[in-house]
Coordinates of C-alpha atoms and ligand atoms in Angstrom, one line a residue:
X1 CA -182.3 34.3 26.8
X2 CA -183.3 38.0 27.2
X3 CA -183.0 40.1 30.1
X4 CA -186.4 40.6 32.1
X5 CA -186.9 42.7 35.2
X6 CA -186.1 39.9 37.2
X7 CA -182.5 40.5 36.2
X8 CA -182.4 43.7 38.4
X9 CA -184.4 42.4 41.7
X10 CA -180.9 41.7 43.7
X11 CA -182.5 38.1 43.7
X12 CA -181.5 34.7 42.1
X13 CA -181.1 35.9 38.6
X14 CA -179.4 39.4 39.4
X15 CA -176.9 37.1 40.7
X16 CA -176.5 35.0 37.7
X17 CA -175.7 37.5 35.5
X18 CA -172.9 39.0 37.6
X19 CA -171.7 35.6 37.7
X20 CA -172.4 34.7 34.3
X21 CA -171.3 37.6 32.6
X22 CA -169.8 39.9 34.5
X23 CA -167.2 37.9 36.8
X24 CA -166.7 35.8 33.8
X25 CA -165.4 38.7 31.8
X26 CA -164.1 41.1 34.4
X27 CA -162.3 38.4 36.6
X28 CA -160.1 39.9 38.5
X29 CA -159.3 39.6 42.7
X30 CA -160.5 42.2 43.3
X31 CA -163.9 42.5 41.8
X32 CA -164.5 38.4 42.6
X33 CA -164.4 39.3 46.3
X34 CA -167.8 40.7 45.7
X35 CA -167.7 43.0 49.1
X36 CA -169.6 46.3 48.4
X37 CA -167.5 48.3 47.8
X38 CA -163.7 47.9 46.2
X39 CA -160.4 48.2 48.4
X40 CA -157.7 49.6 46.4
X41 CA -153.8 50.5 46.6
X42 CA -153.4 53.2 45.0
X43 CA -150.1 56.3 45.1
X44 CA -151.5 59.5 47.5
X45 CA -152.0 61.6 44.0
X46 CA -154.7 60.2 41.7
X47 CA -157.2 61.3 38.5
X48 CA -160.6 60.1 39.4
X49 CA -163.1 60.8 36.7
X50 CA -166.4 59.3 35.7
X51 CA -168.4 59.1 32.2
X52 CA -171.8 57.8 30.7
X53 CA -172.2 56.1 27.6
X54 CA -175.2 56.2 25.3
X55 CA -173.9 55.3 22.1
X56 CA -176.6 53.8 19.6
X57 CA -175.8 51.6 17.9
X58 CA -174.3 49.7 20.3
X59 CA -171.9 47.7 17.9
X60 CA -170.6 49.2 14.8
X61 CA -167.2 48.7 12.7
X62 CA -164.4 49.4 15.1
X63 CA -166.1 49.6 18.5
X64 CA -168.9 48.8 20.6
X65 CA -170.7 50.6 23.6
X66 CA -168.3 48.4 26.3
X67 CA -164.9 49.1 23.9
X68 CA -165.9 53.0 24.2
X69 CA -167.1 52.9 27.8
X70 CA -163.2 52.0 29.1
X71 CA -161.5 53.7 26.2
X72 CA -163.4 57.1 27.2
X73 CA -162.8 57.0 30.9
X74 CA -159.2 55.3 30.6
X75 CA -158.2 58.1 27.9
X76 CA -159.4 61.0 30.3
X77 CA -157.0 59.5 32.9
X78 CA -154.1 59.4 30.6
X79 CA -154.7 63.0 29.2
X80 CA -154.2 64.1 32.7
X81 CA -150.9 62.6 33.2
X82 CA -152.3 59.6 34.9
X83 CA -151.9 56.2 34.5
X84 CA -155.0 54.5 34.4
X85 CA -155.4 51.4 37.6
X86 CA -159.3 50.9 37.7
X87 CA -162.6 51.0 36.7
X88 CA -165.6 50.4 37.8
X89 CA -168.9 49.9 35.6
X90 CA -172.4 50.5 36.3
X91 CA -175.0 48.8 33.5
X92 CA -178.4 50.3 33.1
X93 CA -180.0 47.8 30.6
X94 CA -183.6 47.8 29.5
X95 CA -186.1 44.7 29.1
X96 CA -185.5 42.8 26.1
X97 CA -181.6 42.4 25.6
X98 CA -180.4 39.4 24.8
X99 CA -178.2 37.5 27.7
X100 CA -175.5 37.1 24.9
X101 CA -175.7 40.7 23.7
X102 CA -174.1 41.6 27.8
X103 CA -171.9 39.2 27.6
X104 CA -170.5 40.3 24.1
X105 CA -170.1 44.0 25.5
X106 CA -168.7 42.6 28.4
X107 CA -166.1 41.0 26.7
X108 CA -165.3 43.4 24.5
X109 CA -165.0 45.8 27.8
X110 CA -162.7 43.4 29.1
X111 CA -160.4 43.1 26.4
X112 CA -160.2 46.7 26.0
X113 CA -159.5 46.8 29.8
X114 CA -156.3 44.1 29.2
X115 CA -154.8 46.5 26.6
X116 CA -155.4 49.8 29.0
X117 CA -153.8 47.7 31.5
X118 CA -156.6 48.5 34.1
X119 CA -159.1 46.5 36.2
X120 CA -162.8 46.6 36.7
X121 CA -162.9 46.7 40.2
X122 CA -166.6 47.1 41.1
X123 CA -169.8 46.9 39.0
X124 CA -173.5 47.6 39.4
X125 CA -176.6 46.6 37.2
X126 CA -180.2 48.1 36.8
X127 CA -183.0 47.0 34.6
X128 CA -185.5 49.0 33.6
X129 CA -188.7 49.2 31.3
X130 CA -187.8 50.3 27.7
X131 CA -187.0 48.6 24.3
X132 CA -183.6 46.8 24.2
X133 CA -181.3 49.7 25.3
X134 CA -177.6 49.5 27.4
X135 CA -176.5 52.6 29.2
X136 CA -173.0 52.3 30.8
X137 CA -171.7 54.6 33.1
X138 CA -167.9 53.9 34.0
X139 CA -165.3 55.5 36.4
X140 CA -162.0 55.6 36.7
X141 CA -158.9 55.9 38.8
X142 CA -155.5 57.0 37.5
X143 CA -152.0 57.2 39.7
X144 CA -150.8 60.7 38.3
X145 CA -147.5 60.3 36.9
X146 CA -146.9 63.7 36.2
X147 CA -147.7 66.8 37.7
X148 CA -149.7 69.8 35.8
X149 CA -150.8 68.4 32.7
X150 CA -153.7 70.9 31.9
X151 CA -155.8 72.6 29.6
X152 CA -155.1 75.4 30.8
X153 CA -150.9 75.1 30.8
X154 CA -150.4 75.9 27.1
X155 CA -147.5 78.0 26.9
X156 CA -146.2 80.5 24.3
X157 CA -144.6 78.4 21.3
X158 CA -145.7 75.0 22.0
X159 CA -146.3 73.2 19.2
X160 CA -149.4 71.4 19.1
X161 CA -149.4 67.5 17.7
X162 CA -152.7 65.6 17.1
X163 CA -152.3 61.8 17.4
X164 CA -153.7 60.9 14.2
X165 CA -156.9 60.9 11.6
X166 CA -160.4 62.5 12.5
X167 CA -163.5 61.6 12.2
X168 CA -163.4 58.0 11.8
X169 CA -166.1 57.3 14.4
X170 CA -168.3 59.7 13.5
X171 CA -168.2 58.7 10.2
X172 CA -168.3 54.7 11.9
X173 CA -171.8 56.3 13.6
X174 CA -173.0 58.3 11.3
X175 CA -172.2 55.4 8.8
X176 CA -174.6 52.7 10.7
X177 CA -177.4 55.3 11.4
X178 CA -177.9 56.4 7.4
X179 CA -177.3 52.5 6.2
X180 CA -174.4 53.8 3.9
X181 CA -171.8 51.1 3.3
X182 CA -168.4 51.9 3.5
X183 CA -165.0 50.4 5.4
X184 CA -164.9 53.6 7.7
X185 CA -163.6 52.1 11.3
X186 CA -164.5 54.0 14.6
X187 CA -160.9 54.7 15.9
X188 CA -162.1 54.3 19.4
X189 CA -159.2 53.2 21.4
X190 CA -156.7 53.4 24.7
X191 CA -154.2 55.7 24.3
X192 CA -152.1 54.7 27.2
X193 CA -148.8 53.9 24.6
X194 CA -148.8 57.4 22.7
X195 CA -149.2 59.0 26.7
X196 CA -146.9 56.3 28.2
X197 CA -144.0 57.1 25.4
X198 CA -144.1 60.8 25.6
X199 CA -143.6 60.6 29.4
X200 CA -140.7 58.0 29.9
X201 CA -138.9 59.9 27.1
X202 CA -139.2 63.3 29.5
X203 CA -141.2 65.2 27.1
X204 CA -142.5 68.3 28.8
X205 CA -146.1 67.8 28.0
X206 CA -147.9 70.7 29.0
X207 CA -151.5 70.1 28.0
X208 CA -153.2 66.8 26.5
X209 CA -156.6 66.4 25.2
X210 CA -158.5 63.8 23.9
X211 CA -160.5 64.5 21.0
X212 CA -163.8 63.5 21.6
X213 CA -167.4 65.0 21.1
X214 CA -167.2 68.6 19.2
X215 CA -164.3 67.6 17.5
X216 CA -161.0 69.2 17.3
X217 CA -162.3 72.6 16.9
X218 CA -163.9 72.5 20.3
X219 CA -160.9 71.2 22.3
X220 CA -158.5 73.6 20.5
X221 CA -161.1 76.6 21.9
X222 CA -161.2 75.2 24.9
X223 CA -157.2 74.9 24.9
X224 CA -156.9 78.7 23.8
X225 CA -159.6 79.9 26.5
X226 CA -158.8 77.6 29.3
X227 CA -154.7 79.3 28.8
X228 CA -155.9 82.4 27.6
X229 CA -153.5 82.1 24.1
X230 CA -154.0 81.8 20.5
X231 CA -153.7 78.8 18.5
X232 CA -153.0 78.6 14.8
X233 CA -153.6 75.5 12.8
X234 CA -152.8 74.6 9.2
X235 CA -155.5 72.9 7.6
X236 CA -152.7 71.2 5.0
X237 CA -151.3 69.2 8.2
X238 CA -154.2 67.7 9.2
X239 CA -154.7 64.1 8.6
X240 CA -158.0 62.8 7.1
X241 CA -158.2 59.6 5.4
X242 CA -159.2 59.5 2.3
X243 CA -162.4 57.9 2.8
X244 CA -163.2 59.8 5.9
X245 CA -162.8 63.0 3.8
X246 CA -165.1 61.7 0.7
X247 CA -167.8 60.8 3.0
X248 CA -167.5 64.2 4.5
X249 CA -168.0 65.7 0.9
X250 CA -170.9 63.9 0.0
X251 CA -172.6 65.1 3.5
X252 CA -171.6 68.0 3.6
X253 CA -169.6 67.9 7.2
X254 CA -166.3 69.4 8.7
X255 CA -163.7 66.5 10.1
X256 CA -162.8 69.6 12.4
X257 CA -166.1 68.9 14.8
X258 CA -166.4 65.2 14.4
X259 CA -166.0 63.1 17.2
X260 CA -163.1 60.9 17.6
X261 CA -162.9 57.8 20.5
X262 CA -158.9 57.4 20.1
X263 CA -157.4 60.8 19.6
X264 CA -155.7 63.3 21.6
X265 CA -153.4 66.3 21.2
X266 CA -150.6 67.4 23.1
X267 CA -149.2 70.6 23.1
X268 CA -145.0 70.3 24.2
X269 CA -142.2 72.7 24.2
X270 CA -141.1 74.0 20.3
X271 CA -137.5 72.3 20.7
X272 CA -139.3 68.9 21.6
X273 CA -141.8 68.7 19.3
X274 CA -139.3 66.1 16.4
X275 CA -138.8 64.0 19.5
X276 CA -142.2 64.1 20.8
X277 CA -143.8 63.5 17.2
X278 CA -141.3 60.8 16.5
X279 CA -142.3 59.3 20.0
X280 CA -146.4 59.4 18.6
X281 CA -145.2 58.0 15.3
X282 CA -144.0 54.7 16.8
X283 CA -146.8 54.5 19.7
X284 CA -150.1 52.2 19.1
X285 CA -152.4 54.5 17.4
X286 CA -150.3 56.9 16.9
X287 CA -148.6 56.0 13.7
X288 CA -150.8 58.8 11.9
X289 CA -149.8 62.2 13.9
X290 CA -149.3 65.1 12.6
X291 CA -147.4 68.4 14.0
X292 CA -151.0 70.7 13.4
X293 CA -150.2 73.8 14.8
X294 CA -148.3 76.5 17.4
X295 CA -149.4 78.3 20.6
X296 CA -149.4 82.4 20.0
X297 CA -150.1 85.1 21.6
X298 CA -153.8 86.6 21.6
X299 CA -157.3 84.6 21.5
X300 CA -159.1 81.8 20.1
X301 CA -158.4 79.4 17.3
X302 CA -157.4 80.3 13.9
X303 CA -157.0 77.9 10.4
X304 CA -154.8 78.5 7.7
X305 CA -156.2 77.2 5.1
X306 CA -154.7 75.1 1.9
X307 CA -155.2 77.9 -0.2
X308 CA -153.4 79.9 2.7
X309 CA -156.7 82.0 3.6
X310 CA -157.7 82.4 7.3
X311 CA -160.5 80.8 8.8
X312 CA -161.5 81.6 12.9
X313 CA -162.4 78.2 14.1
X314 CA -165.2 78.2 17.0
X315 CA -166.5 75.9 19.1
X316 CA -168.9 73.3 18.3
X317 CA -172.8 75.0 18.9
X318 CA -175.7 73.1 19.2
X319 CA -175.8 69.4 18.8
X320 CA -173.1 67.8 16.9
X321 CA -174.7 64.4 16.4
X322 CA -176.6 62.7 19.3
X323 CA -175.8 59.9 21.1
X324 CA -172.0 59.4 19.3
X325 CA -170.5 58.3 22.3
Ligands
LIG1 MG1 -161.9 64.1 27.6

């Protein structure tokens, strides 16, 4: 059965999907009460953030437009120093999908929402005229469990640890979009254990990031501007698979602006940083990190290279690669 614009008249079949699909997948008490708006418990300081997702095509190795539309908004949360409590999900879905094809995002959103440990709370669902697209536009609510976590609170010395490879779902994308075969997996994932370790264990986390569109390079200049510092990288520490790296030869790309869906990095006091990479190490998708770099005084965002040259490291300009998330 395909979706028709009689699935977005509020009438008989509006209510069959949310029933069908949505409630099905998203059960929870909240959301089942179906009032019009959701009534939550939530501590007086929270994160509240909201993000759109576009991402064509809307399954590929690793991921699919629902696993990326909690993972993005849940990983926001958790960069702030927020735990991640709710979501809720708005569908914009053209003429033509298949029934089945909702209800496999939908699942896929919901078991991604089980591992995040977060409910969708409230929901909405538009059709409109097109050819077969889903547009997903979540938000999210996270209790902030500590106080200050910021871009702009990089301090002198930190040491700067990335939770693990880049590039893997660009190179997913990219992958699906060129008809290349390859094993590349999008990393696209909740980081709520790597975040959730480092704070139980008192690390004094004083910036987090996920890495998402414009890579690394473009968070790291962000980092330095937002806390008016330098940051120095070594190009030697960074981890790259092996295949992500041969498939950015052959195309000619840099893993330092490619989009990653379940990486962050955290920049912690010097005399944590063993404990703090340990902590990563033995975290859920964090088994790859790597201590990349160090907070110095000055400006912007400078690479030592392998062969121990020194490359400035800007921000992503123009368009990276369109619709990657
Ligand atoms: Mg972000």
């Amino acid at each position: 059965m395909k979706i028709d614009m009689a699935y977005g008249s509020g009438g008989r079949q509006t209510s069959d999907l949310i029933h069908e699909v949505f409630l099905k997948n998203f059960d929870n008490k909240i959301l089942c009460k179906m009032e019009d708006a959701a009534v939550l418990q939530v501590n007086p300081k929270i994160a509240y953030t909201t993000d759109s997702f576009v991402v064509t095509p809307m399954f590929f190795k690793g991921g699919d437009i629902g696993k990326v539309a909690v993972c993005g908004t849940v990983n926001d949360l958790l960069v702030m120093g927020a735990m991640p409590k709710y979501l809720t999900a708005g569908f914009i879905i053209e003429e033509g999908v298949e029934i089945d094809t909702i209800d496999r995002i939908a699942k896929s959103m919901s078991l991604a929402a089980k591992e995040a440990k977060v409910r969708i709370v409230a929901g909405d669902t538009k059709v409109i005229e097109g050819k077969g697209g889903v547009y997903i536009n979540t938000s999210g609510i996270g209790e902030i469990r500590r106080a200050g976590v910021s871009i702009s609170n990089c301090r002198l010395g930190d040491v700067i640890l990335l939770s693990g490879n880049l590039g893997e779902h660009h190179a997913s994308i990219m992958s699906h979009r060129m008809g290349i075969e390859n094993s590349i997996q999008s990393d696209c994932a909740p980081l709520r254990s790597i975040v959730k370790n480092l704070m139980e264990n008192n690390i004094k986390i004083h910036c987090m990031r996920d890495v998402t569109r414009g890579g690394l390079a473009t968070v790291l200049s962000e980092a330095a501007a937002s806390s008016s510092c330098a940051i120095e990288i070594y190009e030697k520490s960074l981890p790259i698979s092996d295949q992500v790296r041969g498939f950015c030869d052959i195309l000619g790309l840099d893993p330092l602006y490619m989009a990653n869906e379940g990486k962050l990095i955290a920049a912690v006091p010097k005399d944590q940083a063993g404990k703090a990479l340990a902590l990563m190490r033995r975290s859920k998708y964090g088994e790859n990190a790597q201590v990349i770099g160090k907070i110095k005084e000055g400006s912007g965002v400078t690479m030592i290279t392998s062969l121990n040259g020194s490359r400035i490291i800007d921000i992503l300009y123009g368009e990276g690669l369109p619709r990657i998330c």
